Amino acid sequence: AQSVSQHNHHVILSEAASLELGCNYSYGGTVNLFWYVQYPGQHLQLLLKYFSGDPLVKGIKGFEAEFIKSKFSFNLRKPSVQWSDTAEYFCAVTQGGKLIFGQGTELSVKP
Amino acid sequence: DGGITQSPKYLFRKEGQNVTLSCEQNLNHDAMYWYRQDPGQGLRLIYYSQIVNDFQKGDIAEGYSVSREKKESFPLTVTSAQKNPTAFYLCASKRTDPYNEQFFGPGTRLTVL
């Protein structure tokens, strides 16, 4: 069965630092990939998604992710974080109509 | 204003009582999902329904039950058989088109005392 691993449980950065959050999935083949974000007190919302085509995907708020099929990875990046990016980030992969989520990474950005 | 509503936001129950969490959507989505969110464990799928009057167990269905009598509604009952029910519960919905994402409600935090 598909599983998703997010390597970092809690990341602490200063404003303007660059961000990269790791995400790996276990099962190859055709996959749809997502990054969701949960800001404090808010709904879980979609940051970006990959279905096919260009493996470099751009999302909202300056986030991007790169799908590397050979590495089963879909890492999330942002060149310069802001205090408002403080949130929990979840990577997810589809499997048979279901979404399989990683454990989540809590990002704290210090002003 | 389309979206998913979950009520109540906070819910307290005594141990041994069944409790039903509400989830309603007006997005005209066919598929609906229930997840449980615990710190450090991400979201785990409890039940899902891809069409009215049909639903399937997810990864952690034991101690939970659902119904899907209407397209808009997918209530979740946490029964007394659920050993550790205190958690944050999220409902989501999606169009059946595979090239779409799930939309999430605001969640219900259930505390069993």
mmCIF file of N, CA and C in Angstrom, chain B residues 12-109:
data_model
loop_
_atom_site.group_PDB
_atom_site.id
_atom_site.type_symbol
_atom_site.label_atom_id
_atom_site.label_comp_id
_atom_site.label_asym_id
_atom_site.label_seq_id
_atom_site.Cartn_x
_atom_site.Cartn_y
_atom_site.Cartn_z
ATOM 1 N N PHE B 12 -17.930 18.128 23.365
ATOM 2 C CA PHE B 12 -17.495 17.384 24.545
ATOM 3 C C PHE B 12 -18.520 16.298 24.827
ATOM 4 N N ARG B 13 -18.015 15.114 25.132
ATOM 5 C CA ARG B 13 -18.896 13.996 25.454
ATOM 6 C C ARG B 13 -18.287 13.186 26.574
ATOM 7 N N LYS B 14 -19.169 12.519 27.283
ATOM 8 C CA LYS B 14 -18.713 11.600 28.335
ATOM 9 C C LYS B 14 -18.350 10.271 27.697
ATOM 10 N N GLU B 15 -17.400 9.604 28.320
ATOM 11 C CA GLU B 15 -17.000 8.281 27.845
ATOM 12 C C GLU B 15 -18.204 7.351 27.839
ATOM 13 N N GLY B 16 -18.304 6.532 26.773
ATOM 14 C CA GLY B 16 -19.402 5.584 26.676
ATOM 15 C C GLY B 16 -20.599 6.094 25.888
ATOM 16 N N GLN B 17 -20.597 7.373 25.524
ATOM 17 C CA GLN B 17 -21.696 7.928 24.743
ATOM 18 C C GLN B 17 -21.327 7.946 23.265
ATOM 19 N N ASN B 18 -22.303 7.643 22.418
ATOM 20 C CA ASN B 18 -22.115 7.850 20.984
ATOM 21 C C ASN B 18 -22.298 9.335 20.680
ATOM 22 N N VAL B 19 -21.605 9.802 19.650
ATOM 23 C CA VAL B 19 -21.760 11.204 19.252
ATOM 24 C C VAL B 19 -21.695 11.282 17.732
ATOM 25 N N THR B 20 -22.525 12.150 17.155
ATOM 26 C CA THR B 20 -22.557 12.297 15.696
ATOM 27 C C THR B 20 -22.039 13.668 15.289
ATOM 28 N N LEU B 21 -21.084 13.650 14.370
ATOM 29 C CA LEU B 21 -20.505 14.877 13.832
ATOM 30 C C LEU B 21 -21.136 15.155 12.475
ATOM 31 N N SER B 22 -21.491 16.410 12.279
ATOM 32 C CA SER B 22 -22.175 16.807 11.066
ATOM 33 C C SER B 22 -21.200 17.287 9.993
ATOM 34 N N CYS B 23 -21.485 16.962 8.733
ATOM 35 C CA CYS B 23 -20.747 17.490 7.598
ATOM 36 C C CYS B 23 -21.724 17.731 6.454
ATOM 37 N N GLU B 24 -21.775 18.963 5.992
ATOM 38 C CA GLU B 24 -22.661 19.341 4.889
ATOM 39 C C GLU B 24 -21.852 20.102 3.835
ATOM 40 N N GLN B 25 -22.131 19.810 2.549
ATOM 41 C CA GLN B 25 -21.458 20.550 1.481
ATOM 42 C C GLN B 25 -22.472 20.993 0.435
ATOM 43 N N ASN B 26 -22.252 22.174 -0.103
ATOM 44 C CA ASN B 26 -23.115 22.696 -1.170
ATOM 45 C C ASN B 26 -22.312 22.920 -2.441
ATOM 46 N N LEU B 27 -21.294 22.101 -2.626
ATOM 47 C CA LEU B 27 -20.428 22.195 -3.802
ATOM 48 C C LEU B 27 -20.878 21.256 -4.917
ATOM 49 N N ASN B 28 -21.930 20.488 -4.643
ATOM 50 C CA ASN B 28 -22.426 19.493 -5.597
ATOM 51 C C ASN B 28 -21.372 18.419 -5.898
ATOM 52 N N HIS B 29 -20.547 18.130 -4.904
ATOM 53 C CA HIS B 29 -19.538 17.086 -5.066
ATOM 54 C C HIS B 29 -20.151 15.718 -4.790
ATOM 55 N N ASP B 30 -19.708 14.730 -5.570
ATOM 56 C CA ASP B 30 -20.226 13.375 -5.359
ATOM 57 C C ASP B 30 -19.528 12.664 -4.202
ATOM 58 N N ALA B 31 -18.228 12.879 -4.070
ATOM 59 C CA ALA B 31 -17.445 12.127 -3.091
ATOM 60 C C ALA B 31 -17.263 12.930 -1.810
ATOM 61 N N MET B 32 -17.339 12.223 -0.687
ATOM 62 C CA MET B 32 -17.113 12.855 0.618
ATOM 63 C C MET B 32 -16.259 11.938 1.476
ATOM 64 N N TYR B 33 -15.520 12.550 2.402
ATOM 65 C CA TYR B 33 -14.509 11.825 3.172
ATOM 66 C C TYR B 33 -14.508 12.304 4.626
ATOM 67 N N TRP B 34 -14.155 11.391 5.523
ATOM 68 C CA TRP B 34 -13.898 11.741 6.916
ATOM 69 C C TRP B 34 -12.485 11.325 7.281
ATOM 70 N N TYR B 35 -11.777 12.284 7.902
ATOM 71 C CA TYR B 35 -10.431 12.037 8.378
ATOM 72 C C TYR B 35 -10.351 12.348 9.864
ATOM 73 N N ARG B 36 -9.366 11.727 10.463
ATOM 74 C CA ARG B 36 -9.024 12.029 11.843
ATOM 75 C C ARG B 36 -7.608 12.591 11.821
ATOM 76 N N GLN B 37 -7.399 13.715 12.537
ATOM 77 C CA GLN B 37 -6.080 14.331 12.596
ATOM 78 C C GLN B 37 -5.573 14.281 14.025
ATOM 79 N N ASP B 38 -4.429 13.648 14.232
ATOM 80 C CA ASP B 38 -3.763 13.589 15.520
ATOM 81 C C ASP B 38 -2.362 14.159 15.358
ATOM 82 N N PRO B 39 -1.831 14.815 16.362
ATOM 83 C CA PRO B 39 -0.487 15.419 16.261
ATOM 84 C C PRO B 39 0.555 14.398 15.831
ATOM 85 N N GLY B 40 1.340 14.750 14.828
ATOM 86 C CA GLY B 40 2.429 13.885 14.386
ATOM 87 C C GLY B 40 2.012 12.682 13.554
ATOM 88 N N GLN B 41 0.693 12.579 13.267
ATOM 89 C CA GLN B 41 0.237 11.418 12.487
ATOM 90 C C GLN B 41 -0.432 11.820 11.182
ATOM 91 N N GLY B 42 -0.483 13.084 10.913
ATOM 92 C CA GLY B 42 -1.125 13.526 9.680
ATOM 93 C C GLY B 42 -2.617 13.282 9.733
ATOM 94 N N LEU B 43 -3.211 13.086 8.569
ATOM 95 C CA LEU B 43 -4.635 12.806 8.453
ATOM 96 C C LEU B 43 -4.809 11.338 8.088
ATOM 97 N N ARG B 44 -5.674 10.664 8.805
ATOM 98 C CA ARG B 44 -5.953 9.261 8.517
ATOM 99 C C ARG B 44 -7.420 9.106 8.134
ATOM 100 N N LEU B 45 -7.649 8.330 7.083
ATOM 101 C CA LEU B 45 -8.980 8.197 6.509
ATOM 102 C C LEU B 45 -9.831 7.243 7.329
ATOM 103 N N ILE B 46 -11.026 7.714 7.705
ATOM 104 C CA ILE B 46 -11.939 6.886 8.495
ATOM 105 C C ILE B 46 -12.934 6.180 7.568
ATOM 106 N N TYR B 47 -13.690 6.955 6.821
ATOM 107 C CA TYR B 47 -14.668 6.440 5.866
ATOM 108 C C TYR B 47 -14.709 7.379 4.662
ATOM 109 N N TYR B 48 -15.159 6.846 3.533
ATOM 110 C CA TYR B 48 -15.404 7.699 2.390
ATOM 111 C C TYR B 48 -16.588 7.175 1.593
ATOM 112 N N SER B 49 -17.159 8.096 0.834
ATOM 113 C CA SER B 49 -18.341 7.775 0.035
ATOM 114 C C SER B 49 -18.193 8.430 -1.328
ATOM 115 N N GLN B 50 -18.317 7.657 -2.372
ATOM 116 C CA GLN B 50 -18.148 8.214 -3.710
ATOM 117 C C GLN B 50 -19.481 8.492 -4.389
ATOM 118 N N ILE B 51 -20.571 8.002 -3.749
ATOM 119 C CA ILE B 51 -21.894 8.233 -4.314
ATOM 120 C C ILE B 51 -22.921 8.052 -3.209
ATOM 121 N N VAL B 52 -24.065 8.634 -3.397
ATOM 122 C CA VAL B 52 -25.131 8.511 -2.387
ATOM 123 C C VAL B 52 -25.468 7.041 -2.153
ATOM 124 N N ASN B 53 -25.741 6.724 -0.892
ATOM 125 C CA ASN B 53 -26.137 5.378 -0.466
ATOM 126 C C ASN B 53 -25.031 4.341 -0.610
ATOM 127 N N ASP B 54 -23.807 4.809 -0.704
ATOM 128 C CA ASP B 54 -22.675 3.884 -0.758
ATOM 129 C C ASP B 54 -21.499 4.503 -0.017
ATOM 130 N N PHE B 55 -20.766 3.681 0.754
ATOM 131 C CA PHE B 55 -19.587 4.185 1.443
ATOM 132 C C PHE B 55 -18.647 3.011 1.706
ATOM 133 N N GLN B 56 -17.373 3.346 1.922
ATOM 134 C CA GLN B 56 -16.347 2.332 2.152
ATOM 135 C C GLN B 56 -15.534 2.685 3.392
ATOM 136 N N LYS B 57 -15.016 1.665 4.029
ATOM 137 C CA LYS B 57 -14.139 1.880 5.171
ATOM 138 C C LYS B 57 -12.795 2.412 4.697
ATOM 139 N N GLY B 58 -12.244 3.297 5.516
ATOM 140 C CA GLY B 58 -10.893 3.756 5.295
ATOM 141 C C GLY B 58 -9.928 2.934 6.130
ATOM 142 N N ASP B 59 -8.839 3.555 6.518
ATOM 143 C CA ASP B 59 -7.782 2.835 7.226
ATOM 144 C C ASP B 59 -8.069 2.625 8.704
ATOM 145 N N ILE B 60 -8.931 3.466 9.271
ATOM 146 C CA ILE B 60 -9.174 3.381 10.726
ATOM 147 C C ILE B 60 -10.659 3.439 11.031
ATOM 148 N N ALA B 61 -11.458 2.573 10.395
ATOM 149 C CA ALA B 61 -12.915 2.637 10.515
ATOM 150 C C ALA B 61 -13.461 2.065 11.817
ATOM 151 N N GLU B 62 -12.690 1.284 12.530
ATOM 152 C CA GLU B 62 -13.211 0.619 13.721
ATOM 153 C C GLU B 62 -13.679 1.624 14.767
ATOM 154 N N GLY B 63 -14.923 1.436 15.237
ATOM 155 C CA GLY B 63 -15.479 2.337 16.239
ATOM 156 C C GLY B 63 -16.205 3.533 15.665
ATOM 157 N N TYR B 64 -16.311 3.596 14.338
ATOM 158 C CA TYR B 64 -17.003 4.683 13.653
ATOM 159 C C TYR B 64 -18.079 4.121 12.738
ATOM 160 N N SER B 65 -19.090 4.934 12.455
ATOM 161 C CA SER B 65 -20.069 4.578 11.438
ATOM 162 C C SER B 65 -20.485 5.835 10.694
ATOM 163 N N VAL B 66 -20.981 5.657 9.462
ATOM 164 C CA VAL B 66 -21.404 6.783 8.632
ATOM 165 C C VAL B 66 -22.691 6.416 7.909
ATOM 166 N N SER B 67 -23.299 7.432 7.322
ATOM 167 C CA SER B 67 -24.417 7.230 6.401
ATOM 168 C C SER B 67 -24.293 8.257 5.290
ATOM 169 N N ARG B 68 -24.888 7.943 4.149
ATOM 170 C CA ARG B 68 -24.863 8.892 3.021
ATOM 171 C C ARG B 68 -26.224 8.794 2.317
ATOM 172 N N GLU B 69 -27.216 9.373 2.982
ATOM 173 C CA GLU B 69 -28.583 9.340 2.451
ATOM 174 C C GLU B 69 -28.843 10.469 1.469
ATOM 175 N N LYS B 70 -28.072 11.543 1.602
ATOM 176 C CA LYS B 70 -28.204 12.690 0.710
ATOM 177 C C LYS B 70 -26.830 13.070 0.166
ATOM 178 N N LYS B 71 -26.802 13.616 -1.017
ATOM 179 C CA LYS B 71 -25.537 13.999 -1.636
ATOM 180 C C LYS B 71 -24.804 15.036 -0.791
ATOM 181 N N GLU B 72 -25.574 15.921 -0.144
ATOM 182 C CA GLU B 72 -24.971 17.042 0.563
ATOM 183 C C GLU B 72 -24.441 16.691 1.940
ATOM 184 N N SER B 73 -24.802 15.531 2.469
ATOM 185 C CA SER B 73 -24.582 15.266 3.881
ATOM 186 C C SER B 73 -23.872 13.931 4.105
ATOM 187 N N PHE B 74 -22.926 13.932 5.037
ATOM 188 C CA PHE B 74 -22.158 12.708 5.320
ATOM 189 C C PHE B 74 -21.823 12.697 6.816
ATOM 190 N N PRO B 75 -22.793 12.422 7.674
ATOM 191 C CA PRO B 75 -22.526 12.453 9.115
ATOM 192 C C PRO B 75 -21.689 11.278 9.587
ATOM 193 N N LEU B 76 -20.866 11.539 10.579
ATOM 194 C CA LEU B 76 -19.993 10.529 11.175
ATOM 195 C C LEU B 76 -20.407 10.301 12.622
ATOM 196 N N THR B 77 -20.636 9.051 12.991
ATOM 197 C CA THR B 77 -20.931 8.717 14.382
ATOM 198 C C THR B 77 -19.712 8.069 15.011
ATOM 199 N N VAL B 78 -19.286 8.649 16.115
ATOM 200 C CA VAL B 78 -18.197 8.084 16.898
ATOM 201 C C VAL B 78 -18.855 7.253 17.992
ATOM 202 N N THR B 79 -18.683 5.965 17.946
ATOM 203 C CA THR B 79 -19.372 5.098 18.892
ATOM 204 C C THR B 79 -18.533 4.867 20.140
ATOM 205 N N SER B 80 -19.156 4.272 21.124
ATOM 206 C CA SER B 80 -18.465 3.986 22.386
ATOM 207 C C SER B 80 -17.381 2.916 22.185
ATOM 208 N N ALA B 81 -17.412 2.250 21.036
ATOM 209 C CA ALA B 81 -16.409 1.220 20.745
ATOM 210 C C ALA B 81 -15.076 1.815 20.298
ATOM 211 N N GLN B 82 -15.070 3.094 19.970
ATOM 212 C CA GLN B 82 -13.820 3.747 19.545
ATOM 213 C C GLN B 82 -12.987 3.981 20.817
ATOM 214 N N LYS B 83 -11.824 3.359 20.855
ATOM 215 C CA LYS B 83 -11.027 3.336 22.088
ATOM 216 C C LYS B 83 -10.400 4.690 22.438
ATOM 217 N N ASN B 84 -10.109 5.485 21.459
ATOM 218 C CA ASN B 84 -9.424 6.745 21.708
ATOM 219 C C ASN B 84 -10.059 7.834 20.839
ATOM 220 N N PRO B 85 -11.263 8.265 21.150
ATOM 221 C CA PRO B 85 -12.014 9.134 20.248
ATOM 222 C C PRO B 85 -11.616 10.606 20.275
ATOM 223 N N THR B 86 -10.910 11.042 21.300
ATOM 224 C CA THR B 86 -10.542 12.454 21.380
ATOM 225 C C THR B 86 -9.592 12.790 20.239
ATOM 226 N N ALA B 87 -10.002 13.700 19.354
ATOM 227 C CA ALA B 87 -9.211 14.036 18.162
ATOM 228 C C ALA B 87 -9.879 15.185 17.437
ATOM 229 N N PHE B 88 -9.216 15.624 16.379
ATOM 230 C CA PHE B 88 -9.746 16.635 15.479
ATOM 231 C C PHE B 88 -10.235 15.908 14.235
ATOM 232 N N TYR B 89 -11.512 16.118 13.873
ATOM 233 C CA TYR B 89 -12.117 15.393 12.769
ATOM 234 C C TYR B 89 -12.379 16.340 11.608
ATOM 235 N N LEU B 90 -11.912 15.942 10.436
ATOM 236 C CA LEU B 90 -12.043 16.759 9.236
ATOM 237 C C LEU B 90 -12.892 16.036 8.203
ATOM 238 N N CYS B 91 -13.786 16.792 7.589
ATOM 239 C CA CYS B 91 -14.608 16.287 6.498
ATOM 240 C C CYS B 91 -14.119 16.934 5.204
ATOM 241 N N ALA B 92 -14.178 16.200 4.115
ATOM 242 C CA ALA B 92 -13.753 16.742 2.830
ATOM 243 C C ALA B 92 -14.704 16.261 1.743
ATOM 244 N N SER B 93 -14.689 16.961 0.618
ATOM 245 C CA SER B 93 -15.479 16.524 -0.526
ATOM 246 C C SER B 93 -14.697 16.780 -1.805
ATOM 247 N N LYS B 94 -15.170 16.137 -2.882
ATOM 248 C CA LYS B 94 -14.419 16.200 -4.134
ATOM 249 C C LYS B 94 -15.342 15.838 -5.284
ATOM 250 N N ARG B 95 -15.096 16.426 -6.429
ATOM 251 C CA ARG B 95 -15.767 15.949 -7.640
ATOM 252 C C ARG B 95 -15.145 14.606 -8.023
ATOM 253 N N THR B 96 -15.871 13.770 -8.712
ATOM 254 C CA THR B 96 -15.346 12.449 -9.050
ATOM 255 C C THR B 96 -14.310 12.514 -10.169
ATOM 256 N N ASP B 97 -14.255 13.613 -10.906
ATOM 257 C CA ASP B 97 -13.197 13.821 -11.887
ATOM 258 C C ASP B 97 -11.851 13.632 -11.180
ATOM 259 N N PRO B 98 -11.003 12.705 -11.654
ATOM 260 C CA PRO B 98 -9.745 12.428 -10.936
ATOM 261 C C PRO B 98 -8.774 13.595 -10.912
ATOM 262 N N TYR B 99 -8.972 14.593 -11.768
ATOM 263 C CA TYR B 99 -8.033 15.704 -11.823
ATOM 264 C C TYR B 99 -8.452 16.859 -10.938
ATOM 265 N N ASN B 100 -9.055 16.539 -9.819
ATOM 266 C CA ASN B 100 -9.451 17.571 -8.870
ATOM 267 C C ASN B 100 -9.046 17.199 -7.462
ATOM 268 N N GLU B 101 -8.904 18.240 -6.656
ATOM 269 C CA GLU B 101 -8.459 18.012 -5.304
ATOM 270 C C GLU B 101 -9.637 17.927 -4.344
ATOM 271 N N GLN B 102 -9.366 17.482 -3.130
ATOM 272 C CA GLN B 102 -10.358 17.473 -2.067
ATOM 273 C C GLN B 102 -10.409 18.858 -1.411
ATOM 274 N N PHE B 103 -11.628 19.265 -1.060
ATOM 275 C CA PHE B 103 -11.845 20.504 -0.309
ATOM 276 C C PHE B 103 -12.235 20.121 1.114
ATOM 277 N N PHE B 104 -11.702 20.864 2.077
ATOM 278 C CA PHE B 104 -11.873 20.493 3.473
ATOM 279 C C PHE B 104 -12.767 21.473 4.226
ATOM 280 N N GLY B 105 -13.483 20.925 5.201
ATOM 281 C CA GLY B 105 -14.239 21.752 6.120
ATOM 282 C C GLY B 105 -13.360 22.251 7.260
ATOM 283 N N PRO B 106 -13.929 23.039 8.175
ATOM 284 C CA PRO B 106 -13.147 23.639 9.257
ATOM 285 C C PRO B 106 -12.800 22.678 10.382
ATOM 286 N N GLY B 107 -13.460 21.522 10.421
ATOM 287 C CA GLY B 107 -13.135 20.535 11.436
ATOM 288 C C GLY B 107 -13.970 20.643 12.700
ATOM 289 N N THR B 108 -14.057 19.524 13.407
ATOM 290 C CA THR B 108 -14.692 19.463 14.736
ATOM 291 C C THR B 108 -13.691 18.848 15.700
ATOM 292 N N ARG B 109 -13.460 19.543 16.803
ATOM 293 C CA ARG B 109 -12.567 18.984 17.822
ATOM 294 C C ARG B 109 -13.433 18.290 18.859
#
